[in-house]
GROMACS .gro file of N, CA and C in nm:
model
  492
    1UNK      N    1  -3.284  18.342  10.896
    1UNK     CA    2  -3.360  18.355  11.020
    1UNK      C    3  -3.264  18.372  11.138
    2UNK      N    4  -3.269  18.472  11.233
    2UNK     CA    5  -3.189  18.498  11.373
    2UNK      C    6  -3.205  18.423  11.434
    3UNK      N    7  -3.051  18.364  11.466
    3UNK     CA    8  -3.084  18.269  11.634
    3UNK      C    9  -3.008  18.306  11.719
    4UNK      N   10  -3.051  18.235  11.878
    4UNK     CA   11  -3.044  18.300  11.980
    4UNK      C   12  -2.838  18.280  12.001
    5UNK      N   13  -2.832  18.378  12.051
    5UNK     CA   14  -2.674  18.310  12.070
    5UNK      C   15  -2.627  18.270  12.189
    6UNK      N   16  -2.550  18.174  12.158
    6UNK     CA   17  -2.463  18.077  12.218
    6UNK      C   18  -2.329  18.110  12.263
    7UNK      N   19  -2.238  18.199  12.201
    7UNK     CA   20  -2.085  18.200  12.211
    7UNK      C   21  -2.055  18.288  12.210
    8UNK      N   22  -1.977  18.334  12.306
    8UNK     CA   23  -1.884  18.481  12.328
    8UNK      C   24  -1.733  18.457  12.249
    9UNK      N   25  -1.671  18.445  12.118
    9UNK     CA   26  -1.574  18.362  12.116
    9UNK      C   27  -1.444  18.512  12.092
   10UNK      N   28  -1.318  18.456  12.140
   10UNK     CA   29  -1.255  18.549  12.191
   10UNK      C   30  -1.101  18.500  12.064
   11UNK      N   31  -1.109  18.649  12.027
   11UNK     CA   32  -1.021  18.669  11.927
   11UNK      C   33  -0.857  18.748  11.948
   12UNK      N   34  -0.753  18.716  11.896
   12UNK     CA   35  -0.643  18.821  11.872
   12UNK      C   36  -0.642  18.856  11.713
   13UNK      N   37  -0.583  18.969  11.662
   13UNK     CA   38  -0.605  19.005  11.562
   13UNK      C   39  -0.441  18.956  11.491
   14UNK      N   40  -0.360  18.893  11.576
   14UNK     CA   41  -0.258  18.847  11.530
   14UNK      C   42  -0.159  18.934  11.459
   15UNK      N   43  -0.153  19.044  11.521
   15UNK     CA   44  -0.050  19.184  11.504
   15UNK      C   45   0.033  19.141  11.628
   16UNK      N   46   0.176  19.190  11.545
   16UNK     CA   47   0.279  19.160  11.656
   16UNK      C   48   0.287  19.263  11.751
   17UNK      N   49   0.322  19.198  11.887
   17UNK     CA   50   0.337  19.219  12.031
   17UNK      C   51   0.369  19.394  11.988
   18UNK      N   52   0.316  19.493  12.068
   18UNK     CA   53   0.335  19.616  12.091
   18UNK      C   54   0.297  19.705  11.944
   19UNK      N   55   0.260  19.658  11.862
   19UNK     CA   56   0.210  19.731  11.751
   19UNK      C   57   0.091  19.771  11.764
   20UNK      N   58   0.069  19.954  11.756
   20UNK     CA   59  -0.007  19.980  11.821
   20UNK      C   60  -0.112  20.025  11.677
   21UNK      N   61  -0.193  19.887  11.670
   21UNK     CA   62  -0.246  19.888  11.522
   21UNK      C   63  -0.400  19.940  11.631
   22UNK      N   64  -0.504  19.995  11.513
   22UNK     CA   65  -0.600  20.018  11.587
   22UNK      C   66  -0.757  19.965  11.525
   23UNK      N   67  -0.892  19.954  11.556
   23UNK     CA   68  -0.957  19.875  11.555
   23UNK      C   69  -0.990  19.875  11.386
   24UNK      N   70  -1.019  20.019  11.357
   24UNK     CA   71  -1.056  20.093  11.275
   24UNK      C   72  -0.918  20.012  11.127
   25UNK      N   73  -0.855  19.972  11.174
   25UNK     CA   74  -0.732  19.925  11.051
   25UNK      C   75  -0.818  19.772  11.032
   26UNK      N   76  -0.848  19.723  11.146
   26UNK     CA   77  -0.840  19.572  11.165
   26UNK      C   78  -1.038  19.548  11.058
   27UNK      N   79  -1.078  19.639  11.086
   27UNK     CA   80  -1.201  19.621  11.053
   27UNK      C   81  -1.190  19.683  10.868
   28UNK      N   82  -1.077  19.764  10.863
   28UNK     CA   83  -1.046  19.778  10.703
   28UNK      C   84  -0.988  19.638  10.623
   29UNK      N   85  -0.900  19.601  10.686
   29UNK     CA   86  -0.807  19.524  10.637
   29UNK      C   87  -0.977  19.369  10.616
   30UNK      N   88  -1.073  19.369  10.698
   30UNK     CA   89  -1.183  19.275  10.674
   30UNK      C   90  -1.227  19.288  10.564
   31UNK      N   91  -1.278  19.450  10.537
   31UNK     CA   92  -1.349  19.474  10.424
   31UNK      C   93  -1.236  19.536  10.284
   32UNK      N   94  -1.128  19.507  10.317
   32UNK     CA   95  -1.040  19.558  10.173
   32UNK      C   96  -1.110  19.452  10.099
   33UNK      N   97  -1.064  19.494  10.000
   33UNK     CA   98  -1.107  19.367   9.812
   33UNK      C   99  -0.951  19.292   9.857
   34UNK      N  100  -0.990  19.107   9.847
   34UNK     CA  101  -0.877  19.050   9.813
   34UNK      C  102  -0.794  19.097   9.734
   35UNK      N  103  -0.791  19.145   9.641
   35UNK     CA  104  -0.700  19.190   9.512
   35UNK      C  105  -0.656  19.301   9.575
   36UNK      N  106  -0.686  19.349   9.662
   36UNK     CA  107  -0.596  19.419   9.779
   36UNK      C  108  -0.530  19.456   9.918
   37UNK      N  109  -0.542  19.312   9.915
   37UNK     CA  110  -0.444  19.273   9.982
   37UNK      C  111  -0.543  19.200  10.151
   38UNK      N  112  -0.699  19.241  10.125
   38UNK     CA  113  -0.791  19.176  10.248
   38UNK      C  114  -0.853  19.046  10.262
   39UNK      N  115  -0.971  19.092  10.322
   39UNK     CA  116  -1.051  18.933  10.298
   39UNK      C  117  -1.215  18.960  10.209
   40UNK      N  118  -1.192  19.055  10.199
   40UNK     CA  119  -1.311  19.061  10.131
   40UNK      C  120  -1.428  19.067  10.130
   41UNK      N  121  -1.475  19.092  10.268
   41UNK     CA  122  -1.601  19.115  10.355
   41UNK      C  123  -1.656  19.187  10.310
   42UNK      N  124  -1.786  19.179  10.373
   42UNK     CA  125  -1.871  19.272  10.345
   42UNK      C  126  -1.910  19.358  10.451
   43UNK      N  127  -1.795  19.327  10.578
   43UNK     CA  128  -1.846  19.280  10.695
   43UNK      C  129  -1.679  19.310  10.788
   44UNK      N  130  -1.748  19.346  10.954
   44UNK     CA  131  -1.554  19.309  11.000
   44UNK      C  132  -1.586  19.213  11.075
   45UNK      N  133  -1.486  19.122  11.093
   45UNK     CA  134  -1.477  19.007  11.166
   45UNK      C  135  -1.530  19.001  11.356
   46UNK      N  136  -1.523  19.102  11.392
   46UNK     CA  137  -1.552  19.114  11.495
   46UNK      C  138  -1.660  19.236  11.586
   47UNK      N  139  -1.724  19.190  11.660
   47UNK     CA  140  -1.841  19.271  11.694
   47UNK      C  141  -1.734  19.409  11.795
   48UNK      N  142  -1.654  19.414  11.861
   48UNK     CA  143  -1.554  19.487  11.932
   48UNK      C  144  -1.410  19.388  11.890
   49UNK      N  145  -1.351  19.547  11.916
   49UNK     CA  146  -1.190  19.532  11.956
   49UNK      C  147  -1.115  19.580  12.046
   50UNK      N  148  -1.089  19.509  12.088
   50UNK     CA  149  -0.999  19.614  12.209
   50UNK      C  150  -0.825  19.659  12.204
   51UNK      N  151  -0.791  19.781  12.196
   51UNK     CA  152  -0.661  19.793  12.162
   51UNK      C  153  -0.624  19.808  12.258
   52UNK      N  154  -0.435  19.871  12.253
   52UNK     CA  155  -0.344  19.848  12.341
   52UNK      C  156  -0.388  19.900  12.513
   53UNK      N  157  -0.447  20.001  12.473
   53UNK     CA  158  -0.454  20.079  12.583
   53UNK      C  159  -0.592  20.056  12.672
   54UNK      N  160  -0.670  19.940  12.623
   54UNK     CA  161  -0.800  19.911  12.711
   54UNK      C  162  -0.951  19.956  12.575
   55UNK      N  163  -0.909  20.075  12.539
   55UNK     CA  164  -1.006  20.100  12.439
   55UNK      C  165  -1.078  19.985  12.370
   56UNK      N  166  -1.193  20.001  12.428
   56UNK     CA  167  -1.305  19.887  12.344
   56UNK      C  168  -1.407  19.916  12.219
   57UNK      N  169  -1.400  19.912  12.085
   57UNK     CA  170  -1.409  19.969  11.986
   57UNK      C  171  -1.515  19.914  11.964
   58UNK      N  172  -1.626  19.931  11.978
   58UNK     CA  173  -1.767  19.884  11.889
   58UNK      C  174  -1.779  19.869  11.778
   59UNK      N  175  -1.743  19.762  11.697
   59UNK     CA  176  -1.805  19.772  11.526
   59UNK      C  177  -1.904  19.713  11.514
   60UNK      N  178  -1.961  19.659  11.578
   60UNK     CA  179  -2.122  19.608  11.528
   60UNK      C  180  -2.187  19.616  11.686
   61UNK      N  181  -2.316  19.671  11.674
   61UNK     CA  182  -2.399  19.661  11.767
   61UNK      C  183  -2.465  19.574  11.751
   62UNK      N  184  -2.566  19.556  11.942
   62UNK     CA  185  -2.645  19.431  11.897
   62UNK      C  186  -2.769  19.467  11.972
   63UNK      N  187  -2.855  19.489  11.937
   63UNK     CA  188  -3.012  19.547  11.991
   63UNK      C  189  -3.009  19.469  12.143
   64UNK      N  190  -3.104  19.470  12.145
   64UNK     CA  191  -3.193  19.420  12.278
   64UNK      C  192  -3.227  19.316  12.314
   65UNK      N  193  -3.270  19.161  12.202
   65UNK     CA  194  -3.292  19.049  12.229
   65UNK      C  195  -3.190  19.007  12.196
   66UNK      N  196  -3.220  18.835  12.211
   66UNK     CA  197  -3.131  18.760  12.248
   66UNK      C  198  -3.063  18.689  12.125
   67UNK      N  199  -3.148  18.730  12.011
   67UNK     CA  200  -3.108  18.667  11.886
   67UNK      C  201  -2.990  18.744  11.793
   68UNK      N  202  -2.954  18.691  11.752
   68UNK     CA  203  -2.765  18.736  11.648
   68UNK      C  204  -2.852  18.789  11.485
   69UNK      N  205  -2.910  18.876  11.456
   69UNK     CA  206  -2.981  18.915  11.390
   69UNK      C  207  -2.873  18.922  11.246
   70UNK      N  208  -2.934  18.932  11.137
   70UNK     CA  209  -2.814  18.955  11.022
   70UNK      C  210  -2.763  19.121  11.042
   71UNK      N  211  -2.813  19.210  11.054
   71UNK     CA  212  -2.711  19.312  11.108
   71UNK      C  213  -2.630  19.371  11.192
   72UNK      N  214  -2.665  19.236  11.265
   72UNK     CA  215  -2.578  19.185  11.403
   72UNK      C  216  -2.461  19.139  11.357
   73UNK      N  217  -2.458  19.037  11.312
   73UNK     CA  218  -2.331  18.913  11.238
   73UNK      C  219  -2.219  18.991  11.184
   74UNK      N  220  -2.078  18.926  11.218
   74UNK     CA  221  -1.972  18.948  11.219
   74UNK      C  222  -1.908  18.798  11.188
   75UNK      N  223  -1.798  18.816  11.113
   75UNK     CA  224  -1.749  18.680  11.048
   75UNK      C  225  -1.624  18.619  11.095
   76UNK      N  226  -1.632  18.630  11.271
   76UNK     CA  227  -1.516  18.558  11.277
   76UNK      C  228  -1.496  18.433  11.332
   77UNK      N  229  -1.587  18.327  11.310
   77UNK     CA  230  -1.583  18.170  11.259
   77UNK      C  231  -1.659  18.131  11.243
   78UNK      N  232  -1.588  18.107  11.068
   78UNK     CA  233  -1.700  17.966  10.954
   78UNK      C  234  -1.776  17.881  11.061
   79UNK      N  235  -1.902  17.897  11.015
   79UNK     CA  236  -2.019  17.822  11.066
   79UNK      C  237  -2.119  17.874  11.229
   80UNK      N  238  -2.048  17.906  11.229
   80UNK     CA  239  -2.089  18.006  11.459
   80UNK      C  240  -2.122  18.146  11.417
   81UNK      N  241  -2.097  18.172  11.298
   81UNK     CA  242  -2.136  18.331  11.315
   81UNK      C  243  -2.272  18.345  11.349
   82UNK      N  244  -2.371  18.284  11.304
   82UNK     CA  245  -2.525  18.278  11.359
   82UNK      C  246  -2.549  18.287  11.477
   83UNK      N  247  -2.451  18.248  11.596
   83UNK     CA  248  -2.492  18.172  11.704
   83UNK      C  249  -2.360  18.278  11.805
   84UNK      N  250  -2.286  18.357  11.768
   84UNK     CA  251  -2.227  18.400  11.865
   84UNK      C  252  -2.161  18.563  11.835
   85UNK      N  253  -2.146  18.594  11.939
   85UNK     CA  254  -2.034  18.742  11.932
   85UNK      C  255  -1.904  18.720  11.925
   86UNK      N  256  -1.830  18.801  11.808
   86UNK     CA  257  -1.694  18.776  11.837
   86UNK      C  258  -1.569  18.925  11.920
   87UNK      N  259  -1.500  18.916  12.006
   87UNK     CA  260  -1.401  19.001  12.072
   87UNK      C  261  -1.290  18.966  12.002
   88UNK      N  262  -1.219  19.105  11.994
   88UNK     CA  263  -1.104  19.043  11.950
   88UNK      C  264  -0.956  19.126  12.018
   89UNK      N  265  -0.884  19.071  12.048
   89UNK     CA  266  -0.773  19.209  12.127
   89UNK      C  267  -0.660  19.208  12.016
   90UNK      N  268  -0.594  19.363  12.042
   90UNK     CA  269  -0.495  19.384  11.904
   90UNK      C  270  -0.384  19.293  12.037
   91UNK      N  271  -0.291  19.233  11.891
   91UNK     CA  272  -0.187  19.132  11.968
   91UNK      C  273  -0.215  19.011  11.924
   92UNK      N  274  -0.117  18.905  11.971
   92UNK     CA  275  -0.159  18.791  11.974
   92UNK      C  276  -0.046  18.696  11.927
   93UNK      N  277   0.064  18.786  11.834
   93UNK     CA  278   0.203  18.696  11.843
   93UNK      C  279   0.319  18.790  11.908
   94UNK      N  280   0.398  18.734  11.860
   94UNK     CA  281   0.587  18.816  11.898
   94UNK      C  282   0.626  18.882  11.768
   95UNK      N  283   0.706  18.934  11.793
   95UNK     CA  284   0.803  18.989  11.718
   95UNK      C  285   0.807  18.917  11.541
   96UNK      N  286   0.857  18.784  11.592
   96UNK     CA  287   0.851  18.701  11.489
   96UNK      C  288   0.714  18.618  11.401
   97UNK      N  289   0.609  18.643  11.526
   97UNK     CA  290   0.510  18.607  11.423
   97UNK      C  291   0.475  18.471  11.506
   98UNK      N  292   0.505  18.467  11.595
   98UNK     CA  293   0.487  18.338  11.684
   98UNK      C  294   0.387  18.332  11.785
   99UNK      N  295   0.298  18.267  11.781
   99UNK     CA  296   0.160  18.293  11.871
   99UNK      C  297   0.183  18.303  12.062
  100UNK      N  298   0.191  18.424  12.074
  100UNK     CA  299   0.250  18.462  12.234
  100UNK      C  300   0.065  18.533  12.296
  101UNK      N  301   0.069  18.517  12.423
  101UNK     CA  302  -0.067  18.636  12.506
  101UNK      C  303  -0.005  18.723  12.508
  102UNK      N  304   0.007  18.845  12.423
  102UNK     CA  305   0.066  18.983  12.400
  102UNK      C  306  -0.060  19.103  12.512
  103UNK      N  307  -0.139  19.059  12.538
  103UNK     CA  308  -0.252  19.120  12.603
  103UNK      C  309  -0.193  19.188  12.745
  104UNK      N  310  -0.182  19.386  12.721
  104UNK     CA  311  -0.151  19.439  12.811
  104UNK      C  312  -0.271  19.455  12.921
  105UNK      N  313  -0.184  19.472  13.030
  105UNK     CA  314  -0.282  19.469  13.161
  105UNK      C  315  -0.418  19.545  13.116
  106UNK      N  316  -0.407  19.677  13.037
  106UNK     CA  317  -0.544  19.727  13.030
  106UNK      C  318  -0.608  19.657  12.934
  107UNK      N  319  -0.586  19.608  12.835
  107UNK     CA  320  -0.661  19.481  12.750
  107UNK      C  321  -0.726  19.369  12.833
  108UNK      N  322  -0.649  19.305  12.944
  108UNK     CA  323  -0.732  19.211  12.992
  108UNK      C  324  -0.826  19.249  13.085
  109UNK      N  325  -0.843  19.368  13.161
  109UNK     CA  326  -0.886  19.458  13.214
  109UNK      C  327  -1.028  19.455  13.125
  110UNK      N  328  -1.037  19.527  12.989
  110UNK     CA  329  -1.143  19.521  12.934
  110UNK      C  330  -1.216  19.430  12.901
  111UNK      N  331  -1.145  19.311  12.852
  111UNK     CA  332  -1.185  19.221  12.832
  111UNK      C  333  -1.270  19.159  12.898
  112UNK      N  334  -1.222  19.131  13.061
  112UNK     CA  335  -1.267  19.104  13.157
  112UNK      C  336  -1.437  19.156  13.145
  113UNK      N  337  -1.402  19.293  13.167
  113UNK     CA  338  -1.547  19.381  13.168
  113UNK      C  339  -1.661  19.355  13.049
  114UNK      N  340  -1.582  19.320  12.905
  114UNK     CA  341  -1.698  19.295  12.806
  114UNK      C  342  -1.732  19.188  12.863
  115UNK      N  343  -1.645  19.082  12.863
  115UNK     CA  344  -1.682  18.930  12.913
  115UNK      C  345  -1.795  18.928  13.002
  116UNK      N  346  -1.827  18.960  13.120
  116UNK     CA  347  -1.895  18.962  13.207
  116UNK      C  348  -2.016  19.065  13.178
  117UNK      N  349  -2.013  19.156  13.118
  117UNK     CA  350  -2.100  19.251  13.082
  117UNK      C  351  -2.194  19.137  12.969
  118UNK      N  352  -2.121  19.056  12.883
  118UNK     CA  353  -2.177  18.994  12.777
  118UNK      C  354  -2.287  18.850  12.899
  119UNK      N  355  -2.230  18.882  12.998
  119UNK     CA  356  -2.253  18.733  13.067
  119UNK      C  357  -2.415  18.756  13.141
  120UNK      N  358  -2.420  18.891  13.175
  120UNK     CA  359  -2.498  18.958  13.240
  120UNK      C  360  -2.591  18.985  13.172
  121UNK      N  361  -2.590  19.016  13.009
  121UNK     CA  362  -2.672  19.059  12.927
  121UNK      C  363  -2.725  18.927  12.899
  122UNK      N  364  -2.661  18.789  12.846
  122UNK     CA  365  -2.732  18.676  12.861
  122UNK      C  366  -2.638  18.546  12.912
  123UNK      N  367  -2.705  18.511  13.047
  123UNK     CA  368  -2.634  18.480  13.119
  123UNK      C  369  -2.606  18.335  13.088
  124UNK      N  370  -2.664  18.247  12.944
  124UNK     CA  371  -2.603  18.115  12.950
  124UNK      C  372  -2.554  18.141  12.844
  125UNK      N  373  -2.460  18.245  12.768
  125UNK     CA  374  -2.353  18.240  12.702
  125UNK      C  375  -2.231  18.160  12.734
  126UNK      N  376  -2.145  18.114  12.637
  126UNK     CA  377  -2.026  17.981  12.672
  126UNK      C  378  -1.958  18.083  12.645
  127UNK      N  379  -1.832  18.095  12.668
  127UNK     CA  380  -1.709  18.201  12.681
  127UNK      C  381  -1.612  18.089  12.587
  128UNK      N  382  -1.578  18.102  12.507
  128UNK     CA  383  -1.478  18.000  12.384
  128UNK      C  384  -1.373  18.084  12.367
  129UNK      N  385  -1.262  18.059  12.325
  129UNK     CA  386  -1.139  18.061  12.212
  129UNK      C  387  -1.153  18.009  12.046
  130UNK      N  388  -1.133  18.096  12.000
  130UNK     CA  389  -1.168  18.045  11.840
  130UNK      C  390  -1.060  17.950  11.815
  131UNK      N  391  -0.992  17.903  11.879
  131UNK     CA  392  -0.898  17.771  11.863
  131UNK      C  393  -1.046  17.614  11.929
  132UNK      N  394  -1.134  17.672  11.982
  132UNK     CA  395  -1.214  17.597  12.009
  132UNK      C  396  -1.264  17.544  11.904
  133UNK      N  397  -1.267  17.566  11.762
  133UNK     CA  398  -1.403  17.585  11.687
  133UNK      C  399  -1.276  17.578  11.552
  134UNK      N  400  -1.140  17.637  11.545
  134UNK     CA  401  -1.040  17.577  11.402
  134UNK      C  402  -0.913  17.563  11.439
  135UNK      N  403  -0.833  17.509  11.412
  135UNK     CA  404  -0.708  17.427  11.384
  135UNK      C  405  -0.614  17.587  11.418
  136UNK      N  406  -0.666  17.666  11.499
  136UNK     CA  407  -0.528  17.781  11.538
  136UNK      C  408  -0.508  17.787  11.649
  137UNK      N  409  -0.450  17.914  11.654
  137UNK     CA  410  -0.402  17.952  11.768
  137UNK      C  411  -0.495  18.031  11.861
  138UNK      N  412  -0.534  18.080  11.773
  138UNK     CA  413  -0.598  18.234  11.837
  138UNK      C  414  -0.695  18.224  11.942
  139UNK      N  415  -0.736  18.255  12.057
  139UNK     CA  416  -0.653  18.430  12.077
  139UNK      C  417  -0.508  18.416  12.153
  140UNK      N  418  -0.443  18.288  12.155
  140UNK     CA  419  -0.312  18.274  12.199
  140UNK      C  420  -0.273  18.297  12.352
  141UNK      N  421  -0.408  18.253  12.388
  141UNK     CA  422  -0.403  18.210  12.573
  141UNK      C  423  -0.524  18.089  12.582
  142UNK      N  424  -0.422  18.057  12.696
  142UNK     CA  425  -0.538  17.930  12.733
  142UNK      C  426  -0.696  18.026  12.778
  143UNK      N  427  -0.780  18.084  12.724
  143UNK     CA  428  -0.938  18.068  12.749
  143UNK      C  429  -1.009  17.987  12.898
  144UNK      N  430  -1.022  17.877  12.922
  144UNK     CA  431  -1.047  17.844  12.988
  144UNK      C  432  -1.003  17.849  13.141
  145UNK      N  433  -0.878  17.891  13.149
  145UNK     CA  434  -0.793  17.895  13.278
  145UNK      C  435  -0.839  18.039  13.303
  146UNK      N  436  -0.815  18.152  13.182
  146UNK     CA  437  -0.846  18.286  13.198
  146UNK      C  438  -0.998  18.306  13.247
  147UNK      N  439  -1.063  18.232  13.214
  147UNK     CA  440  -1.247  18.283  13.260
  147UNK      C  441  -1.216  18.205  13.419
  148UNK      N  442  -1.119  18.113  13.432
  148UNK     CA  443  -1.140  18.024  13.577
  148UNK      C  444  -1.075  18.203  13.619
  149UNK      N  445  -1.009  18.234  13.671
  149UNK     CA  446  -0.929  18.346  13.680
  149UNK      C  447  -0.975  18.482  13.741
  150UNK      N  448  -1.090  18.476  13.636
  150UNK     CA  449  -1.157  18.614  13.623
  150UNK      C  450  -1.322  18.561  13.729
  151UNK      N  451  -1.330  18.466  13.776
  151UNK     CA  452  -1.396  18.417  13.853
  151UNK      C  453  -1.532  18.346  13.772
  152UNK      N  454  -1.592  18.342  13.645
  152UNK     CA  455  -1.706  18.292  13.579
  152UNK      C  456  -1.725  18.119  13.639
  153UNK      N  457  -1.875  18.160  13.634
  153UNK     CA  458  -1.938  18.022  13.675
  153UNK      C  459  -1.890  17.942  13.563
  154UNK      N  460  -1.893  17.806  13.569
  154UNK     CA  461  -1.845  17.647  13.537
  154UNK      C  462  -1.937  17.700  13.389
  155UNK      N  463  -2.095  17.756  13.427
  155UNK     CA  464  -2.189  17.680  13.295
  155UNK      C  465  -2.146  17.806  13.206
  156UNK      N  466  -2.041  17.913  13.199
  156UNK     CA  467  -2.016  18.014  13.118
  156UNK      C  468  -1.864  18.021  13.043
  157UNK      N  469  -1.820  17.909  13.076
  157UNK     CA  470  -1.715  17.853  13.008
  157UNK      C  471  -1.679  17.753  12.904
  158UNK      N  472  -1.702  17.698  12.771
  158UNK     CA  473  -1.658  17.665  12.702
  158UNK      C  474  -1.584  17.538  12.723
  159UNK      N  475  -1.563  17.392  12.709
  159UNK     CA  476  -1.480  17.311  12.744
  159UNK      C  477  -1.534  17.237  12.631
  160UNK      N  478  -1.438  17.199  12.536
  160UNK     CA  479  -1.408  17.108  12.455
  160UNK      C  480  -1.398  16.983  12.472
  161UNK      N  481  -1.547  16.900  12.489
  161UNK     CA  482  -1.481  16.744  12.525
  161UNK      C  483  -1.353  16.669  12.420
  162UNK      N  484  -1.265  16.657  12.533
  162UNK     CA  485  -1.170  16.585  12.410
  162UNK      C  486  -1.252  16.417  12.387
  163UNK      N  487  -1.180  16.391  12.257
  163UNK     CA  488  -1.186  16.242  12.166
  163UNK      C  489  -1.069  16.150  12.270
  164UNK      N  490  -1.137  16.015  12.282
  164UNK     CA  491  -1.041  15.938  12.394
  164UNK      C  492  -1.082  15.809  12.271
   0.00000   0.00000   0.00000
């Protein structure tokens, strides 16, 4: 059953800094067969991608209401896929593989624009980091400082009560 969504959650595809990989790889490498070398989807992890140059890549559309329909859904985090859209920008470590904000000016540029475009379409969406939701890195910027930044109201931001 479709439910309404909740989460804009914001992805890197964890390709090193300046590799100019493109959406169309990132959404193969989802649906390769493990036994070759993917994850095995049925499915790509993310509803858009945005590459080096600003380009915002649509792989899954999403109709008109407000609900995350199953031909909506995209798998990029166990348990939230019901409940949210995932972005994802190419980048996200260094050279070495080390979790850096590799995100060129026209990437955050777009980003910006889905973000707010997503905010507009339903306006009590939470804006997250998938480090919100598992034990990584990704998308390898502080999230929360970036939506303070980009100017979003308080109730479209994401904040993790910490454990005291």
């Amino acid at each position: 059953m479709a439910k309404r969504i909740v989460y804009g959650i914001l992805h890197c595809a964890a390709s090193p800094e300046g590799l100019d990989m493109k959406a169309k790889q990132v959404a193969e490498y989802h649906m390769r067969p493990v036994s070759k070398g993917g994850r095995g989807w049925d499915r790509p992890g993310y509803a858009q991608v945005v590459e080096l140059d600003g380009t915002a890549v649509e792989l899954r559309t999403y109709n008109e209401n407000d609900l995350v329909e199953n031909h909506e859904m995209t798998w990029g985090a166990v348990g939230l896929n019901q409940v949210s859209i995932h972005i994802c920008y190419i980048g996200g470590v260094d050279k070495k593989g080390k979790p850096k904000d590799t995100r060129t000016p026209a990437q955050k540029k777009a980003l910006e624009m889905i973000v707010k475009g997503l905010i507009k379409r339903w306006p009590w969406l939470k804006i997250a980091g998938h480090y919100h939701f598992a034990a990584k890195a990704c998308p390898c910027y502080d999230v929360e400082k970036w939506c303070e930044e980009i100017g979003l109201d308080e109730k479209n931001i994401y904040r993790k009560v910490k454990k005291k």
